[in-house]
Structures are given as C-alpha cells and as structure tokens.
Short mmCIF file of C-alpha atoms in Angstrom, two decimals:
data_model
loop_
_atom_site.label_atom_id
_atom_site.label_comp_id
_atom_site.label_asym_id
_atom_site.label_seq_id
_atom_site.Cartn_x
_atom_site.Cartn_y
_atom_site.Cartn_z
CA MET A 25 -0.55 -41.87 -24.14
CA LEU A 26 -0.76 -40.31 -21.69
CA LEU A 27 -4.08 -39.71 -19.58
CA ASN A 28 -5.19 -36.33 -18.02
CA TYR A 29 -7.29 -37.32 -15.25
CA ASN A 30 -7.22 -35.09 -12.01
CA PRO A 31 -5.98 -36.90 -8.85
CA ARG A 32 -9.21 -38.37 -6.66
CA HIS A 33 -8.04 -39.17 -3.76
CA CYS A 34 -11.49 -41.01 -3.41
CA LEU A 35 -11.12 -42.93 -6.38
CA PRO A 36 -9.95 -46.87 -5.26
CA SER A 37 -6.66 -48.52 -6.46
CA ALA A 38 -5.59 -51.68 -7.76
CA GLU A 39 -5.47 -52.62 -4.10
CA ASP A 40 -9.46 -52.44 -3.76
CA LEU A 41 -10.50 -53.59 -7.20
CA PRO A 42 -10.41 -57.06 -8.30
CA ASP A 43 -7.96 -58.48 -10.42
CA SER A 44 -10.16 -59.62 -13.30
CA ASP A 45 -13.61 -60.61 -13.93
CA ASP A 46 -13.36 -64.31 -12.59
CA THR A 47 -14.63 -65.50 -16.01
CA PRO A 48 -11.92 -68.30 -17.04
CA VAL A 49 -10.60 -68.48 -20.54
CA ASP A 50 -12.62 -71.59 -22.55
CA ASN A 51 -9.56 -72.04 -24.91
CA GLU A 52 -5.55 -72.73 -23.74
CA LEU A 53 -4.44 -70.74 -26.79
CA GLN A 54 -6.38 -67.54 -24.91
CA ASP A 55 -3.68 -67.81 -22.40
CA LEU A 56 -0.52 -69.03 -24.23
CA ILE A 57 -0.52 -66.73 -27.26
CA PRO A 58 -0.62 -63.41 -25.19
CA HIS A 59 2.48 -65.37 -23.21
CA VAL A 60 4.57 -66.06 -25.92
CA LEU A 61 4.55 -62.37 -27.12
CA LYS A 62 5.20 -61.30 -23.52
CA ALA A 63 8.07 -63.79 -23.40
CA ILE A 64 9.77 -62.66 -26.40
CA LEU A 65 9.17 -58.86 -25.80
CA ALA A 66 10.92 -59.85 -21.99
CA LEU A 67 14.02 -60.71 -24.08
CA ILE A 68 13.99 -58.18 -27.11
CA TRP A 69 12.99 -55.06 -24.53
CA SER A 70 15.30 -56.74 -21.69
CA GLU A 71 17.11 -53.15 -21.02
CA ARG A 72 14.17 -51.57 -21.13
CA MET A 73 11.93 -50.91 -17.84
CA ASP A 74 9.28 -48.74 -19.28
CA TRP A 75 6.92 -51.27 -20.40
CA PHE A 76 4.23 -53.59 -18.89
CA PHE A 77 2.37 -56.52 -20.67
CA GLY A 78 -0.23 -57.91 -19.08
CA VAL A 79 -2.31 -61.52 -19.50
CA ASP A 80 -5.82 -61.86 -18.26
CA MET A 81 -5.73 -58.84 -16.36
CA GLY A 82 -8.62 -56.42 -15.78
CA ILE A 83 -8.26 -52.74 -17.17
CA TYR A 84 -10.75 -50.27 -15.00
CA TYR A 85 -11.21 -47.36 -17.31
CA ASN A 86 -14.01 -45.41 -15.99
CA PRO A 87 -13.24 -42.79 -12.97
CA ASN A 88 -16.76 -41.83 -12.95
CA GLN A 89 -17.56 -45.96 -12.70
CA PRO A 90 -14.81 -47.14 -10.94
CA THR A 91 -16.18 -50.55 -10.55
CA ASP A 92 -16.76 -51.06 -14.51
CA VAL A 93 -13.64 -53.27 -16.06
CA ILE A 94 -12.64 -55.13 -19.22
CA VAL A 95 -10.38 -57.76 -19.30
CA PRO A 96 -8.32 -58.41 -22.75
CA ASP A 97 -6.34 -61.84 -23.38
CA GLY A 98 -3.37 -59.22 -23.54
CA PHE A 99 -2.60 -55.92 -23.76
CA LEU A 100 0.75 -53.56 -23.60
CA SER A 101 1.47 -50.38 -22.21
CA VAL A 102 4.40 -48.40 -23.16
CA GLY A 103 5.47 -45.57 -20.53
CA VAL A 104 4.76 -46.94 -17.66
CA PRO A 105 6.92 -48.70 -14.77
CA ARG A 106 7.26 -52.50 -16.16
CA ILE A 107 7.42 -53.33 -11.99
CA ILE A 108 5.80 -51.07 -9.42
CA ASP A 109 6.76 -53.04 -6.15
CA SER A 110 7.88 -56.40 -5.49
CA ASP A 111 3.78 -57.31 -5.13
CA LEU A 112 4.01 -56.94 -8.76
CA ARG A 113 0.50 -55.51 -10.49
CA LEU A 114 -3.19 -56.49 -9.33
CA SER A 115 -4.54 -54.77 -12.24
CA TYR A 116 -4.48 -51.92 -14.68
CA VAL A 117 -5.99 -49.12 -13.49
CA LEU A 118 -6.12 -45.91 -15.82
CA TRP A 119 -6.33 -43.43 -13.31
CA ASP A 120 -3.14 -44.59 -11.23
CA GLU A 121 -1.13 -45.70 -14.25
CA GLN A 122 -1.84 -42.33 -16.14
CA VAL A 123 -1.34 -44.47 -19.86
CA ILE A 124 -3.79 -45.84 -22.16
CA PRO A 125 -2.71 -49.12 -23.36
CA THR A 126 -0.75 -49.02 -26.57
CA ILE A 127 -2.10 -52.60 -27.92
CA VAL A 128 -5.15 -54.81 -26.89
CA LEU A 129 -5.21 -58.60 -27.75
CA GLU A 130 -7.99 -60.74 -28.18
CA VAL A 131 -7.50 -64.68 -29.48
CA VAL A 132 -11.23 -65.78 -30.35
CA SER A 133 -12.58 -68.92 -29.62
CA GLN A 134 -15.83 -70.67 -30.39
CA THR A 135 -17.36 -68.98 -27.46
CA ARG A 136 -17.65 -65.60 -29.06
CA ARG A 137 -17.03 -62.19 -26.48
CA ALA A 138 -17.79 -59.47 -28.80
CA GLU A 139 -14.51 -59.23 -30.25
CA TYR A 140 -15.46 -57.91 -33.50
CA THR A 141 -18.55 -55.27 -31.54
CA LYS A 142 -18.62 -54.02 -28.43
CA LYS A 143 -14.84 -55.08 -26.97
CA LYS A 144 -13.96 -53.21 -30.24
CA GLU A 145 -15.95 -50.30 -29.63
CA ASN A 146 -15.11 -50.07 -25.79
CA TYR A 147 -11.34 -50.20 -26.54
CA ALA A 148 -11.53 -47.44 -29.36
CA LYS A 149 -13.45 -44.99 -26.71
CA MET A 150 -10.93 -46.05 -24.47
CA GLY A 151 -8.03 -44.58 -27.03
CA VAL A 152 -6.34 -47.92 -27.23
CA LEU A 153 -3.83 -46.78 -30.55
CA TYR A 154 -3.46 -50.91 -31.86
CA TYR A 155 -6.48 -53.04 -31.18
CA VAL A 156 -5.01 -57.15 -32.54
CA ILE A 157 -7.83 -59.84 -33.19
CA TYR A 158 -6.44 -63.40 -33.74
CA ASN A 159 -9.18 -65.89 -34.84
CA PRO A 160 -7.56 -69.28 -35.30
CA LEU A 161 -10.87 -70.95 -36.01
CA ARG A 162 -10.91 -68.98 -39.51
CA LYS A 163 -10.50 -71.01 -42.67
CA ARG A 164 -11.07 -68.34 -45.80
CA LYS A 165 -11.24 -65.04 -43.71
CA PRO A 166 -7.49 -63.79 -42.26
CA ARG A 167 -6.93 -64.91 -38.98
CA LEU A 168 -5.07 -62.17 -38.04
CA GLU A 169 -6.60 -58.60 -37.83
CA VAL A 170 -4.81 -55.70 -36.76
CA TYR A 171 -6.38 -52.09 -36.42
CA GLN A 172 -4.78 -48.76 -35.87
CA LEU A 173 -7.35 -46.08 -34.24
CA ASN A 174 -7.51 -43.06 -36.64
CA ASN A 175 -10.27 -39.73 -35.63
CA LYS A 176 -11.46 -42.28 -32.70
CA LYS A 177 -12.17 -45.24 -35.52
CA TYR A 178 -10.66 -48.41 -36.18
CA GLU A 179 -8.89 -48.71 -39.63
CA LEU A 180 -7.64 -51.96 -40.73
CA LEU A 181 -4.07 -52.15 -41.56
CA GLU A 182 -2.28 -54.32 -44.43
CA GLY A 183 0.39 -56.36 -44.91
CA GLU A 184 1.62 -59.42 -42.64
CA PRO A 185 3.71 -58.64 -40.23
CA VAL A 186 2.05 -55.89 -39.82
CA TRP A 187 4.47 -52.97 -38.97
CA LEU A 188 3.38 -51.00 -35.78
CA SER A 189 5.21 -47.98 -35.90
CA GLN A 190 4.38 -46.60 -32.34
CA ILE A 191 6.37 -48.65 -30.73
CA ASN A 192 8.83 -50.06 -34.06
CA LEU A 193 7.70 -53.93 -33.99
CA GLY A 194 5.89 -55.79 -36.56
CA ILE A 195 3.54 -58.56 -35.56
CA GLY A 196 2.42 -61.58 -37.27
CA LYS A 197 1.91 -65.67 -37.19
CA GLU A 198 3.93 -68.40 -38.40
CA THR A 199 4.13 -71.83 -37.33
CA GLY A 200 6.90 -72.94 -34.74
CA ILE A 201 7.17 -74.49 -31.49
CA TYR A 202 6.36 -73.00 -27.99
CA GLN A 203 6.25 -75.09 -24.95
CA GLY A 204 6.37 -78.37 -26.97
CA VAL A 205 3.21 -77.36 -28.78
CA SER A 206 3.87 -77.30 -32.77
CA ARG A 207 1.33 -74.63 -34.12
CA GLU A 208 0.69 -71.30 -35.58
CA TRP A 209 1.50 -68.75 -32.86
CA LEU A 210 1.81 -65.11 -33.09
CA TYR A 211 5.13 -63.54 -32.81
CA TRP A 212 7.29 -59.57 -32.77
CA TYR A 213 9.15 -59.22 -35.95
CA ASP A 214 12.04 -56.08 -36.91
CA GLN A 215 11.61 -53.52 -39.38
CA GLN A 216 13.40 -56.28 -41.80
CA GLY A 217 10.57 -58.36 -41.48
CA LYS A 218 12.57 -61.65 -39.33
CA ARG A 219 11.30 -62.90 -37.01
CA TYR A 220 12.33 -62.52 -33.28
CA LEU A 221 12.91 -65.57 -31.51
CA THR A 222 11.26 -67.40 -28.33
CA PRO A 223 13.03 -67.87 -25.08
CA GLU A 224 13.08 -71.93 -25.95
CA GLU A 225 14.46 -71.12 -29.45
CA LYS A 226 17.30 -68.92 -28.22
CA ALA A 227 18.03 -71.36 -25.66
CA MET A 228 18.34 -74.01 -28.55
CA GLU A 229 20.24 -71.63 -31.16
CA ALA A 230 22.88 -71.13 -28.27
CA GLN A 231 23.27 -74.96 -27.94
CA GLN A 232 23.88 -75.32 -31.30
CA GLN A 233 26.34 -72.75 -31.42
CA ALA A 234 28.15 -74.15 -28.63
CA LEU A 235 28.36 -77.58 -30.57
CA GLU A 236 28.99 -75.63 -33.55
CA ALA A 237 31.92 -74.19 -31.88
CA LYS A 238 33.41 -77.26 -30.06
CA GLU A 239 33.15 -79.25 -33.36
CA ARG A 240 35.20 -76.53 -34.87
CA ALA A 241 37.62 -76.68 -32.09
CA LYS A 242 38.20 -80.33 -32.51
CA LEU A 243 38.93 -80.28 -36.27
CA LEU A 244 40.96 -77.70 -35.51
CA GLU A 245 43.01 -79.82 -32.96
CA GLU A 246 42.72 -83.26 -35.42
CA ARG A 247 44.19 -80.93 -38.06
CA LEU A 248 47.37 -79.39 -36.08
CA ARG A 249 47.86 -82.71 -34.82
CA SER A 250 48.07 -84.50 -38.52
CA LEU A 251 50.84 -81.40 -39.17
CA GLY A 252 53.09 -82.76 -36.55
CA ILE A 253 51.62 -79.80 -33.93
CA ASP A 254 51.00 -80.81 -30.56
CA PRO A 255 48.07 -78.39 -29.86
CA ASN A 256 48.07 -77.91 -26.14
CA GLU A 257 52.24 -76.66 -26.75
CA LEU A 258 50.57 -73.78 -28.54
#
C-alpha cells in the first residue's frame, strides 16, 4: 500500500531516530519465530529485491508526531527496496519508505503487550493489511490468528494455513526443527498447502539427495561389473 505523504524536509530520517524502543524481548520465541519466516522468505523470494522483513525494528508512522514508534516482533513490506545501502535499515520510517507494511506479526508472551487491543487498533489505523498474532501459551483457543483489514477493521480469517492472497503465500504453524530446537514454529506455505522448507531443511534435503545419488551410482557400478562391464571403460 502506497502512502501519499508530501515531502517534508524538516522531518527526521531513520538516521536521526532510535532504531527500537530499547525494550528487550522477554521471550526468545519473539526473536526466533520472526527469523524463521524471514529466513524462509529469503529462500523462496531470493530473486526478488522488492521486499523487506524487519525483526524487532521500530516503525515510525506519524509524521505529525515523528517520535511516535511501534515495534512489532516482525513485519513484511512489499514494494520497497530490500536493501537501501551497505548500512542497511536502522528503522522503518513511513514518510521515507512511502509503503505501509503488508503484514505485522506479534508473538505473545507471559507479559502481555496489548497485542489484542491497543496494538491491534494502531495497526488498523496505520493501514496494515494483515495482522498475525501467535500465542504459544494458549491451550484451548487457537494459537494462531490471522486478521485482514476490511473497512478499517480487522476480520479474522478462517482455515490453516491461512492464504494471504495479496502476497501469494500462506502462513501456518507446524512442528519442526529450527536451530536444533524441535517445537511448533510458524512457516510459509504455497497455494496447495505445502510447507516451504527452512534453510537447514533445504541443506539436509540437498545432502540426502547427494547421498542417494551416490548410492545409486554405486549400485549401477556393481550391476555393470556383475555383467562383466568395466564402468571406467564406458
């Protein structure tokens, strides 16, 4: 979504503003879960340079109050340069970027941070299309909720994985291994509901394929020799 801000040379840029609210995450999952999604996206969109995924990065959203900042656990913007320069982004400033994040992710911990109330209202006012809340502490209610903005209000989307038509990806949860940790993680999915692999899984898949190819070559060599054929002479 594009913004229609008029140029305001008096407004601070990312270099002038803090890159976060200096509030540390109180649960390691708030850092790891967004990084899983970011790592997978870097694989499946490796040839695209029109997206940016921020993790625990400040979003400055109000040009009338330039110091107003909100820091989601993760967010995805589509339609912006993936890399702006060698120093990368310090923060995400809407009046510079001119693109509202398409997706915002919040991971709920024991210390609630208004994920279901104030933050939800702020993201709706900002115009974020998809709002994703993952609450690993829930036992009875759904742990993953995905909302889509409709008429300035968020409506809960049904199903899982949830298909996000605006980015041509699905999002859902599944048990897997990331950085050696076996637990439920969030993943991206294709339109058929097939989960995209993490970098570790892709590496393991490539290694397994290489071992299988080596084993097939060995079996073929043994078969040829049993027929009196020297494979080195072929």
